[in-house]
Coordinates of C-alpha atoms and ligand atoms in Angstrom, one line a residue:
M107 CA 0.0 0.1 0.1
K108 CA 1.2 3.5 -0.9
I109 CA 2.6 5.4 1.9
G110 CA 1.8 9.1 2.4
T111 CA -2.0 8.9 1.9
E112 CA -4.7 9.5 4.6
D113 CA -5.3 5.7 4.6
R114 CA -1.6 5.0 5.2
P115 CA 0.1 8.2 6.3
L116 CA 3.7 8.5 6.5
R117 CA 5.1 8.2 10.1
V118 CA 8.2 9.8 10.9
A119 CA 10.5 9.9 14.1
I120 CA 12.6 12.9 14.4
V121 CA 15.4 12.6 16.8
G122 CA 16.3 16.1 18.2
A123 CA 14.4 19.2 18.7
G124 CA 16.7 21.9 17.3
P125 CA 16.4 23.9 14.0
A126 CA 17.4 20.8 12.0
A127 CA 14.5 18.7 13.5
Y128 CA 12.0 21.5 13.4
F129 CA 12.8 22.3 9.7
T130 CA 12.5 18.7 8.9
A131 CA 8.9 18.4 10.3
E132 CA 8.2 21.8 8.4
A133 CA 9.5 20.5 5.1
L134 CA 7.3 17.2 5.5
F135 CA 4.2 19.2 6.4
K136 CA 4.7 21.5 3.5
R137 CA 4.2 18.7 0.8
K138 CA 0.6 19.2 0.0
E139 CA 0.4 15.7 -1.8
L140 CA 1.8 13.9 1.4
A141 CA -0.2 12.8 4.4
A142 CA 2.7 12.8 7.0
R143 CA 3.0 12.7 10.8
A144 CA 6.0 13.5 12.7
D145 CA 6.8 12.5 16.2
M146 CA 9.9 14.5 17.8
F147 CA 12.1 12.9 20.4
N148 CA 14.3 15.0 22.5
R149 CA 16.7 14.1 25.2
L150 CA 15.9 17.6 27.3
P151 CA 12.5 18.2 28.4
T152 CA 12.8 21.5 26.7
P153 CA 12.7 21.9 22.9
Y154 CA 14.6 24.2 20.4
G155 CA 18.1 22.8 20.9
L156 CA 20.8 25.5 20.4
V157 CA 18.2 28.1 20.0
R158 CA 17.5 27.8 23.8
D159 CA 21.0 26.5 24.8
G160 CA 23.4 27.9 22.3
V161 CA 22.3 31.3 20.9
A162 CA 23.8 34.0 23.3
P163 CA 21.2 35.6 25.8
D164 CA 21.9 39.0 24.5
H165 CA 20.9 37.8 21.0
Q166 CA 17.1 37.6 21.6
S167 CA 16.2 38.5 18.1
I168 CA 17.8 35.3 16.8
K169 CA 15.6 33.4 19.2
A170 CA 12.5 34.7 17.6
V171 CA 12.7 31.8 15.2
T172 CA 11.0 29.9 18.0
R173 CA 7.6 31.3 16.8
V174 CA 8.2 29.1 13.7
F175 CA 8.8 26.2 15.9
E176 CA 5.9 26.9 17.9
R177 CA 3.6 27.0 15.0
I178 CA 5.1 23.6 13.6
S179 CA 4.4 22.3 17.0
A180 CA 0.7 23.3 17.1
D181 CA 0.1 21.5 13.8
P182 CA -2.3 18.5 14.7
R183 CA 0.3 16.2 12.8
F184 CA 3.0 16.9 15.1
R185 CA 3.7 15.5 18.6
Y186 CA 6.7 16.3 21.0
F187 CA 8.2 13.6 23.4
G188 CA 10.6 15.6 25.5
N189 CA 12.9 14.1 28.4
V190 CA 13.2 10.9 26.1
T191 CA 16.7 9.8 25.2
V192 CA 17.0 7.8 22.0
G193 CA 19.6 5.1 22.7
R194 CA 18.5 4.6 26.3
D195 CA 14.5 5.0 26.5
L196 CA 13.9 4.1 23.2
S197 CA 16.3 2.1 20.7
R198 CA 17.0 2.6 17.0
A199 CA 15.2 -0.8 16.7
D200 CA 12.1 0.6 18.5
L201 CA 12.0 3.3 16.2
L202 CA 12.2 1.4 13.0
G203 CA 9.5 -0.8 14.5
A204 CA 7.1 1.9 15.2
Y205 CA 7.9 4.4 12.2
D206 CA 8.1 4.4 8.6
A207 CA 11.3 6.4 8.7
I208 CA 13.7 8.0 11.3
V209 CA 15.3 11.4 10.7
Y210 CA 18.5 11.9 13.2
A211 CA 19.0 15.6 13.8
V212 CA 21.0 15.4 17.1
G213 CA 23.4 18.2 16.2
A214 CA 27.0 18.3 17.2
P215 CA 27.0 18.5 20.9
A216 CA 30.7 17.8 21.7
D217 CA 33.7 20.0 21.3
R218 CA 36.7 19.7 19.1
R219 CA 40.1 19.2 21.0
L220 CA 43.2 21.3 20.4
G221 CA 45.5 18.3 21.0
I222 CA 48.2 20.1 22.9
P223 CA 49.7 19.6 26.3
G224 CA 48.0 21.2 29.3
E225 CA 44.6 21.1 27.6
D226 CA 42.9 19.4 30.6
L227 CA 44.5 21.8 33.3
L228 CA 42.0 23.3 35.6
G229 CA 40.9 26.7 34.1
S230 CA 41.0 25.3 30.6
H231 CA 37.3 24.8 29.4
S232 CA 35.8 24.2 26.1
A233 CA 33.5 27.1 24.9
T234 CA 30.6 24.7 24.6
E235 CA 30.7 24.1 28.6
F236 CA 30.9 28.0 29.2
V237 CA 27.9 28.5 26.6
W238 CA 25.7 25.9 28.1
W239 CA 26.4 27.1 31.6
Y240 CA 25.4 30.6 30.8
N241 CA 22.3 29.4 28.9
G242 CA 21.2 27.3 31.7
H243 CA 21.7 23.9 30.0
P244 CA 20.6 21.5 32.8
E245 CA 23.7 19.4 32.6
F246 CA 25.9 22.2 33.0
T247 CA 24.6 24.1 36.0
E248 CA 27.1 23.0 38.2
C249 CA 30.2 24.1 36.1
E250 CA 32.7 26.5 37.7
F251 CA 34.8 29.1 36.0
D252 CA 37.4 30.9 37.8
L253 CA 36.4 34.5 37.1
S254 CA 38.6 36.0 39.7
V255 CA 41.5 36.1 37.1
Q256 CA 42.7 39.1 35.3
R257 CA 42.9 37.7 31.7
A258 CA 41.0 35.1 29.7
V259 CA 42.3 33.7 26.5
V260 CA 39.7 32.5 23.7
V261 CA 41.3 30.2 21.2
G262 CA 39.6 30.2 17.8
N263 CA 38.1 32.8 15.6
G264 CA 34.6 31.7 15.1
N265 CA 31.2 33.2 16.2
V266 CA 31.0 31.1 19.2
A267 CA 34.7 32.6 20.3
L268 CA 32.9 36.0 19.8
D269 CA 30.0 35.0 21.9
V270 CA 32.1 33.9 24.8
A271 CA 34.3 37.0 24.6
R272 CA 31.2 39.2 24.7
I273 CA 29.5 37.5 27.5
L274 CA 32.7 37.9 29.6
V275 CA 33.0 41.6 29.1
T276 CA 29.5 42.6 28.8
S277 CA 28.2 44.7 31.8
P278 CA 26.3 42.4 34.0
D279 CA 23.5 45.0 34.2
E280 CA 23.2 44.6 30.5
L281 CA 23.1 40.9 30.8
A282 CA 20.5 41.1 33.6
R283 CA 18.0 42.3 30.9
T284 CA 18.3 39.0 29.0
D285 CA 17.4 35.4 29.6
I286 CA 21.0 34.4 30.9
A287 CA 20.9 31.7 33.6
D288 CA 20.6 33.2 37.1
H289 CA 23.7 31.3 38.3
A290 CA 25.8 32.7 35.4
L291 CA 24.7 36.2 36.1
E292 CA 25.5 36.0 39.7
A293 CA 29.1 34.6 39.1
L294 CA 29.6 37.2 36.2
R295 CA 28.7 40.0 38.6
E296 CA 31.7 39.0 40.6
S297 CA 34.0 38.6 37.6
R298 CA 37.4 40.4 37.8
I299 CA 38.4 39.7 34.0
R300 CA 40.0 42.6 32.6
E301 CA 41.1 41.3 29.4
V302 CA 40.0 38.7 27.0
V303 CA 42.5 37.8 24.1
L304 CA 41.1 36.1 21.2
L305 CA 43.7 33.9 19.4
G306 CA 43.1 33.3 15.5
R307 CA 45.5 30.8 14.0
R308 CA 45.3 32.4 10.5
G309 CA 44.9 36.1 9.7
P310 CA 42.3 38.5 10.0
V311 CA 40.8 37.8 6.3
Q312 CA 40.4 33.9 7.2
A313 CA 38.6 34.8 10.4
A314 CA 35.2 32.5 10.5
F315 CA 33.3 35.0 12.6
S316 CA 30.7 37.2 10.8
S317 CA 30.8 41.1 10.5
P318 CA 27.6 41.9 12.4
E319 CA 28.7 40.0 15.4
L320 CA 32.4 41.6 15.0
K321 CA 30.7 45.1 14.8
E322 CA 28.9 44.5 18.0
F323 CA 32.1 44.9 20.2
G324 CA 32.1 48.5 19.0
K325 CA 28.8 49.2 20.6
L326 CA 29.5 47.6 23.9
E327 CA 29.0 50.2 26.6
G328 CA 32.3 50.6 28.6
V329 CA 34.4 48.0 26.9
G330 CA 37.5 48.5 24.8
V331 CA 38.7 46.7 21.8
K332 CA 42.2 46.4 20.7
V333 CA 43.9 45.2 17.6
D334 CA 47.5 45.7 16.7
L335 CA 48.0 47.3 13.3
A336 CA 50.8 45.0 12.6
D337 CA 48.5 42.0 12.9
L338 CA 46.6 43.6 9.9
D339 CA 49.6 43.5 7.5
L340 CA 48.5 41.1 4.9
D341 CA 50.4 38.7 2.7
A342 CA 49.9 38.6 -0.8
G343 CA 47.4 35.6 -0.8
S344 CA 45.3 37.2 1.9
A345 CA 45.2 40.5 0.1
I346 CA 43.7 38.9 -2.9
E347 CA 41.1 37.1 -0.5
A348 CA 40.1 40.4 0.9
E349 CA 39.8 41.9 -2.3
E350 CA 37.5 39.1 -3.8
E351 CA 35.4 38.1 -0.8
R352 CA 33.0 40.9 0.6
A353 CA 32.4 39.1 4.1
A354 CA 36.3 39.0 4.7
R355 CA 36.8 42.3 3.5
R356 CA 34.1 43.8 5.7
N357 CA 35.8 42.0 8.7
Y358 CA 39.1 43.4 7.9
E359 CA 37.7 46.9 7.6
L360 CA 36.0 46.6 11.0
L361 CA 39.3 45.3 12.5
E362 CA 41.1 48.2 11.1
G363 CA 38.7 50.5 12.5
Y364 CA 39.4 49.1 15.9
A365 CA 43.2 49.2 15.5
R366 CA 42.9 52.9 14.6
G367 CA 40.2 53.6 17.0
E368 CA 40.5 55.2 20.5
T369 CA 42.9 53.4 23.1
P370 CA 40.7 51.7 25.7
A371 CA 40.5 53.5 29.1
D372 CA 42.5 51.6 31.6
D373 CA 39.7 50.5 33.6
D374 CA 37.6 49.3 30.7
P375 CA 37.6 45.6 30.2
T376 CA 39.1 44.9 26.8
V377 CA 38.9 42.5 24.1
V378 CA 42.1 41.9 22.0
F379 CA 42.1 40.4 18.8
R380 CA 45.3 38.4 17.9
F381 CA 46.0 36.8 14.7
L382 CA 48.5 34.3 13.3
V383 CA 49.2 32.7 16.3
S384 CA 48.4 29.1 17.6
P385 CA 48.5 27.9 21.2
V386 CA 51.2 25.1 21.5
E387 CA 51.0 24.4 25.3
L388 CA 49.1 25.6 28.3
L389 CA 51.2 26.2 31.2
A390 CA 50.3 25.0 34.8
D391 CA 51.0 26.8 38.1
G392 CA 52.1 24.7 41.2
E393 CA 48.5 23.6 41.8
G394 CA 47.8 22.4 38.2
R395 CA 45.8 25.4 37.1
V396 CA 46.4 27.3 33.9
R397 CA 48.6 30.2 34.2
G398 CA 49.5 30.8 30.8
V399 CA 49.4 29.9 27.1
R400 CA 52.7 29.4 25.1
V401 CA 51.8 30.5 21.5
E402 CA 53.8 30.1 18.4
R403 CA 53.7 32.7 15.5
N404 CA 52.3 31.4 12.1
R405 CA 52.6 32.4 8.7
L406 CA 50.2 31.4 5.8
V407 CA 51.2 28.7 3.3
R408 CA 49.2 27.8 0.2
A409 CA 47.7 24.2 0.8
E410 CA 46.9 21.6 -1.9
D411 CA 43.3 22.6 -1.9
G412 CA 44.1 26.2 -2.7
S413 CA 43.3 27.5 0.9
L414 CA 46.0 29.4 2.9
R415 CA 46.7 27.3 6.0
P416 CA 48.9 28.2 9.1
R417 CA 52.3 27.1 9.5
G418 CA 54.3 27.6 12.7
T419 CA 57.5 29.7 12.4
G420 CA 59.2 28.6 15.6
E421 CA 58.8 32.1 17.1
E422 CA 57.0 31.6 20.5
E423 CA 56.0 33.9 23.1
I424 CA 54.1 33.2 26.6
L425 CA 50.8 34.9 27.3
E426 CA 49.6 34.9 30.9
A427 CA 46.2 33.8 31.5
G428 CA 44.3 32.1 34.2
L429 CA 41.4 31.1 32.2
V430 CA 41.4 29.5 28.6
F431 CA 38.3 28.6 26.5
R432 CA 38.9 26.4 23.5
S433 CA 36.4 27.5 20.9
V434 CA 37.7 25.7 17.7
G435 CA 34.3 24.2 16.6
Y436 CA 31.8 21.4 17.7
R437 CA 31.9 17.7 16.9
G438 CA 28.9 15.1 16.7
V439 CA 28.7 12.2 18.8
P440 CA 27.6 8.7 17.9
L441 CA 24.2 7.4 18.7
P442 CA 23.9 3.7 19.6
D443 CA 23.5 1.4 16.6
V444 CA 23.5 4.2 14.2
P445 CA 26.8 4.5 11.8
F446 CA 29.1 7.3 12.7
D447 CA 32.1 8.7 10.9
E448 CA 34.9 9.2 13.7
R449 CA 37.1 11.5 11.5
R450 CA 34.4 13.8 10.5
G451 CA 32.2 13.6 13.6
I452 CA 29.1 13.2 11.7
I453 CA 26.4 10.3 10.6
P454 CA 27.7 9.2 7.2
N455 CA 25.3 10.1 4.6
E456 CA 24.5 10.7 1.0
A457 CA 22.4 13.8 0.6
G458 CA 20.5 12.9 3.9
R459 CA 20.3 9.1 3.5
V460 CA 22.3 7.4 6.1
V461 CA 25.0 5.2 4.8
D462 CA 26.4 2.2 6.5
P463 CA 30.1 1.8 5.6
D464 CA 29.6 -2.0 5.3
S465 CA 26.1 -2.5 4.0
G466 CA 25.5 0.9 2.0
V467 CA 22.5 3.2 2.2
L468 CA 20.2 2.4 5.0
L469 CA 16.6 2.6 3.8
R470 CA 14.2 4.3 6.2
E471 CA 16.9 6.3 7.9
Y472 CA 18.0 9.7 7.2
V473 CA 19.9 12.8 8.7
S474 CA 19.5 16.4 8.9
G475 CA 21.5 19.5 10.2
W476 CA 24.9 19.5 12.0
C477 CA 25.1 15.7 12.4
K478 CA 24.7 15.4 8.6
R479 CA 27.1 18.0 7.3
G480 CA 29.1 19.0 10.2
P481 CA 28.8 22.1 12.5
T482 CA 28.7 24.9 10.1
G483 CA 26.3 27.7 9.0
I484 CA 23.6 29.6 10.8
I485 CA 20.2 28.6 12.0
G486 CA 18.4 29.3 8.5
T487 CA 21.1 26.8 6.6
N488 CA 19.2 24.2 8.2
K489 CA 16.1 24.8 6.2
K490 CA 17.7 24.0 2.9
D491 CA 19.6 21.2 4.5
A492 CA 16.3 19.6 5.9
A493 CA 14.6 20.2 2.5
E494 CA 17.2 18.0 0.7
T495 CA 16.7 15.5 3.3
V496 CA 12.8 15.3 3.0
D497 CA 13.3 15.2 -0.8
A498 CA 15.3 12.0 -0.4
L499 CA 12.8 10.6 2.1
V500 CA 9.9 11.1 -0.3
E501 CA 11.8 9.9 -3.2
D502 CA 12.2 6.4 -1.3
L503 CA 8.5 6.0 -0.3
E504 CA 7.8 3.3 -2.7
A505 CA 10.8 1.2 -1.7
M506 CA 9.8 2.0 1.9
A507 CA 6.3 0.7 1.2
R508 CA 7.8 -2.7 0.0
E509 CA 9.9 -3.0 3.2
V510 CA 7.1 -1.9 5.7
P511 CA 3.6 -2.7 4.0
E512 CA 1.7 -2.4 7.3
E513 CA 0.7 0.7 8.7
R514 CA 2.6 1.7 11.7
S515 CA 0.4 2.3 14.8
S516 CA 0.3 5.8 16.4
D517 CA 0.2 4.5 19.7
A518 CA 3.2 2.0 19.6
V519 CA 5.7 4.5 20.9
E520 CA 3.6 5.9 23.7
M521 CA 2.9 2.6 24.8
L522 CA 6.6 1.7 25.0
L523 CA 7.3 4.8 26.9
V524 CA 4.6 4.0 29.4
E525 CA 5.6 0.6 29.9
R526 CA 9.2 1.7 30.3
G527 CA 8.2 4.3 32.9
V528 CA 9.6 7.2 30.9
D529 CA 8.1 10.5 32.1
Y530 CA 7.9 12.1 28.7
V531 CA 7.2 15.8 28.3
S532 CA 4.3 16.7 25.5
F533 CA 4.3 20.1 23.9
E534 CA 1.6 21.1 26.2
D535 CA 3.8 20.4 29.1
W536 CA 6.4 22.5 27.6
R537 CA 4.0 25.3 27.2
A538 CA 3.3 25.2 30.7
L539 CA 7.0 25.4 31.7
D540 CA 7.5 28.3 29.2
E541 CA 4.6 30.1 30.8
V542 CA 6.3 29.8 34.1
E543 CA 9.6 31.0 32.8
V544 CA 8.0 34.0 31.0
A545 CA 6.1 34.7 34.0
R546 CA 9.1 34.7 36.3
G547 CA 11.0 37.0 33.9
E548 CA 8.2 39.7 33.6
P549 CA 8.6 41.5 37.0
Q550 CA 12.2 41.8 36.2
G551 CA 11.9 43.2 32.6
R552 CA 13.5 39.9 31.2
P553 CA 12.3 37.6 28.4
R554 CA 12.1 34.8 30.8
V555 CA 13.9 33.3 34.0
K556 CA 15.1 29.8 33.1
V557 CA 14.5 26.9 35.0
C558 CA 17.9 25.1 35.0
T559 CA 17.6 21.6 36.4
I560 CA 15.6 18.6 35.1
P561 CA 13.8 18.0 38.6
E562 CA 12.7 21.6 38.7
M563 CA 11.4 21.5 35.1
M564 CA 9.6 18.2 36.0
E565 CA 8.0 19.8 39.2
V566 CA 6.5 22.6 37.1
V567 CA 5.3 20.1 34.6
H568 CA 3.8 17.9 37.2
E569 CA 2.1 20.8 38.7
A570 CA 0.6 21.9 35.5
R571 CA -0.5 18.4 34.6
A572 CA -2.3 18.3 38.0
R573 CA -4.2 21.6 37.2
R574 CA -4.9 20.2 33.9
D575 CA -6.5 17.0 35.2
K576 CA -8.5 18.7 37.8
P577 CA -12.4 18.2 37.2
Ligands
LIG863 P1 33.6 27.9 13.5 O1 32.9 28.8 12.7 O2 34.0 26.5 12.6 O3 35.1 28.2 13.9 C1 36.1 27.6 14.5 C2 37.3 28.4 14.6 O4 38.2 27.6 15.3 C3 38.0 28.8 13.2 O5 38.5 30.1 13.5 C4 39.1 27.8 13.2 O6 40.4 28.3 12.4 C5 39.5 27.7 14.7 N1 40.4 26.5 14.8 C6 39.9 25.2 14.4 N2 40.9 24.3 15.0 C7 41.9 25.1 15.8 C8 43.1 25.0 16.2 N3 43.6 23.7 16.4 N4 43.7 26.0 16.7 C9 43.3 27.3 16.8 N5 42.2 27.5 16.1 C10 41.4 26.4 15.5 O7 33.1 27.2 14.8 P2 32.0 28.0 16.0 O8 32.7 29.3 16.2 O9 32.2 26.8 16.9 O10 30.6 27.9 15.3 C11 29.9 27.0 14.6 C12 29.1 27.4 13.8 O11 27.8 28.1 14.5 C13 29.4 28.3 12.6 O12 28.8 28.1 11.6 C14 28.9 29.7 13.2 O13 28.7 30.7 12.3 C15 27.6 29.3 14.0 N6 27.3 30.4 15.1 C16 26.7 31.5 14.5 C17 26.3 32.5 15.4 C18 25.8 33.7 15.0 O14 25.3 33.7 14.0 N7 25.6 34.7 15.8 C19 26.6 32.3 16.7 C20 27.5 31.2 17.1 C21 27.7 30.3 16.3 P3 40.4 28.0 10.8 O15 39.4 28.8 10.2 O16 41.8 28.3 10.6 O17 40.2 26.5 10.8

């Protein structure tokens, strides 16, 4: 029987609830010819993935995309199952038994490593840890960052590195207007950090951050920005790149503006952009804490693929710092029983179709977002990416119907979850939690005050359920 008709609707399990997951559901529902149902499974009780836990709290306008996700969630063809870990509460086999297809949209939750001595010293953190902590991710509320030090170093030149630096220097009174986690706000109020040094291993033209984000530093009240003009001397290859690539040129112009701008006041916290330097070792004090970073100066050389890559010159210096954030990109983590490409940190796939290295394409299994293409692009990039995956899935419907001729039951998964005692969170439950957070924020003029632990989240959910169940 054909899959995707009202008599035999296509039932899809989407694993994850971030932008890639939501855009996958949207792409499915947009197909007028297709009768589809989508169930979303998310490890945390709260939906929206990096929009809630990654996007910086002072970037509320970016979070407005949750309105699109709310609209998708209100669609009668959609169900949300939060607080459900696929690989623990439900296996891949359970999902294949209950659905026609699975789309993995689990993102890239781990961080890439630098691979240098001292990386694991006290005071050396991944940027992701810090981001999750200030955003109130329930698994990171207990993290501690020694903000009593004078100087922090952020390794990397992407937008996450800028987020980390900006949060470290923004006035806590400004942050108090956002939905930053209360524990982070409290700690940042006591911060003694005066200088944040960003280390780019390549030059200003090759920086991965985007210009609107770079421009924000010039607008931060009471924050200085320092760039050494000598760091803006371009080699011939970079000069051509700056000429040809608009975004790179714009970044360069902004950095030049900072370099030629006013010298920051002595007591202003300052962000320093350094280029063509790589950390080669984190140095320890007598108690195993970071006391500095040994960095090596680089020059750029043309690689086989035509890009300009950093090469160490042997010239070194030591940068004193009590806190180091490694912000060199995210990395995917494997899901139990699902193929994984360790080298690339993604689920191997062909245009969204999961590929097992031994047996080839796995019919009925798909992938979307960062776990498909790696941790690149902005939120909107996932829309096109999800559409490609849904195109592949729809092309496969006939083959799918041969493999799963019987209609999948819409109750199967709920029965499994109830049997296994999984206290899953519905979208209605999340709405109740959302309302509580927003209501807590209102008297303080904040978009919300986040509930930051799973037990507290579940308490709110249970209270709301009890109110709903009252006759
Ligand atoms: P990213 O954009 O990939 O940047 C990673 C940075 O780390 C690059 O500058 C890279 O330099 C550097 N790096 C990698 N390995 C290194 C090493 N061993 N030593 C020194 N530096 C190293 O990653 P991200 O900042 O984590 O951001 C992830 C994605 O989210 C990006 O697409 C980003 O644009 C997006 N994002 C967007 C926003 C926003 O729009 N506001 C905010 C946050 C994140 P090379 O270029 O030399 O490799």
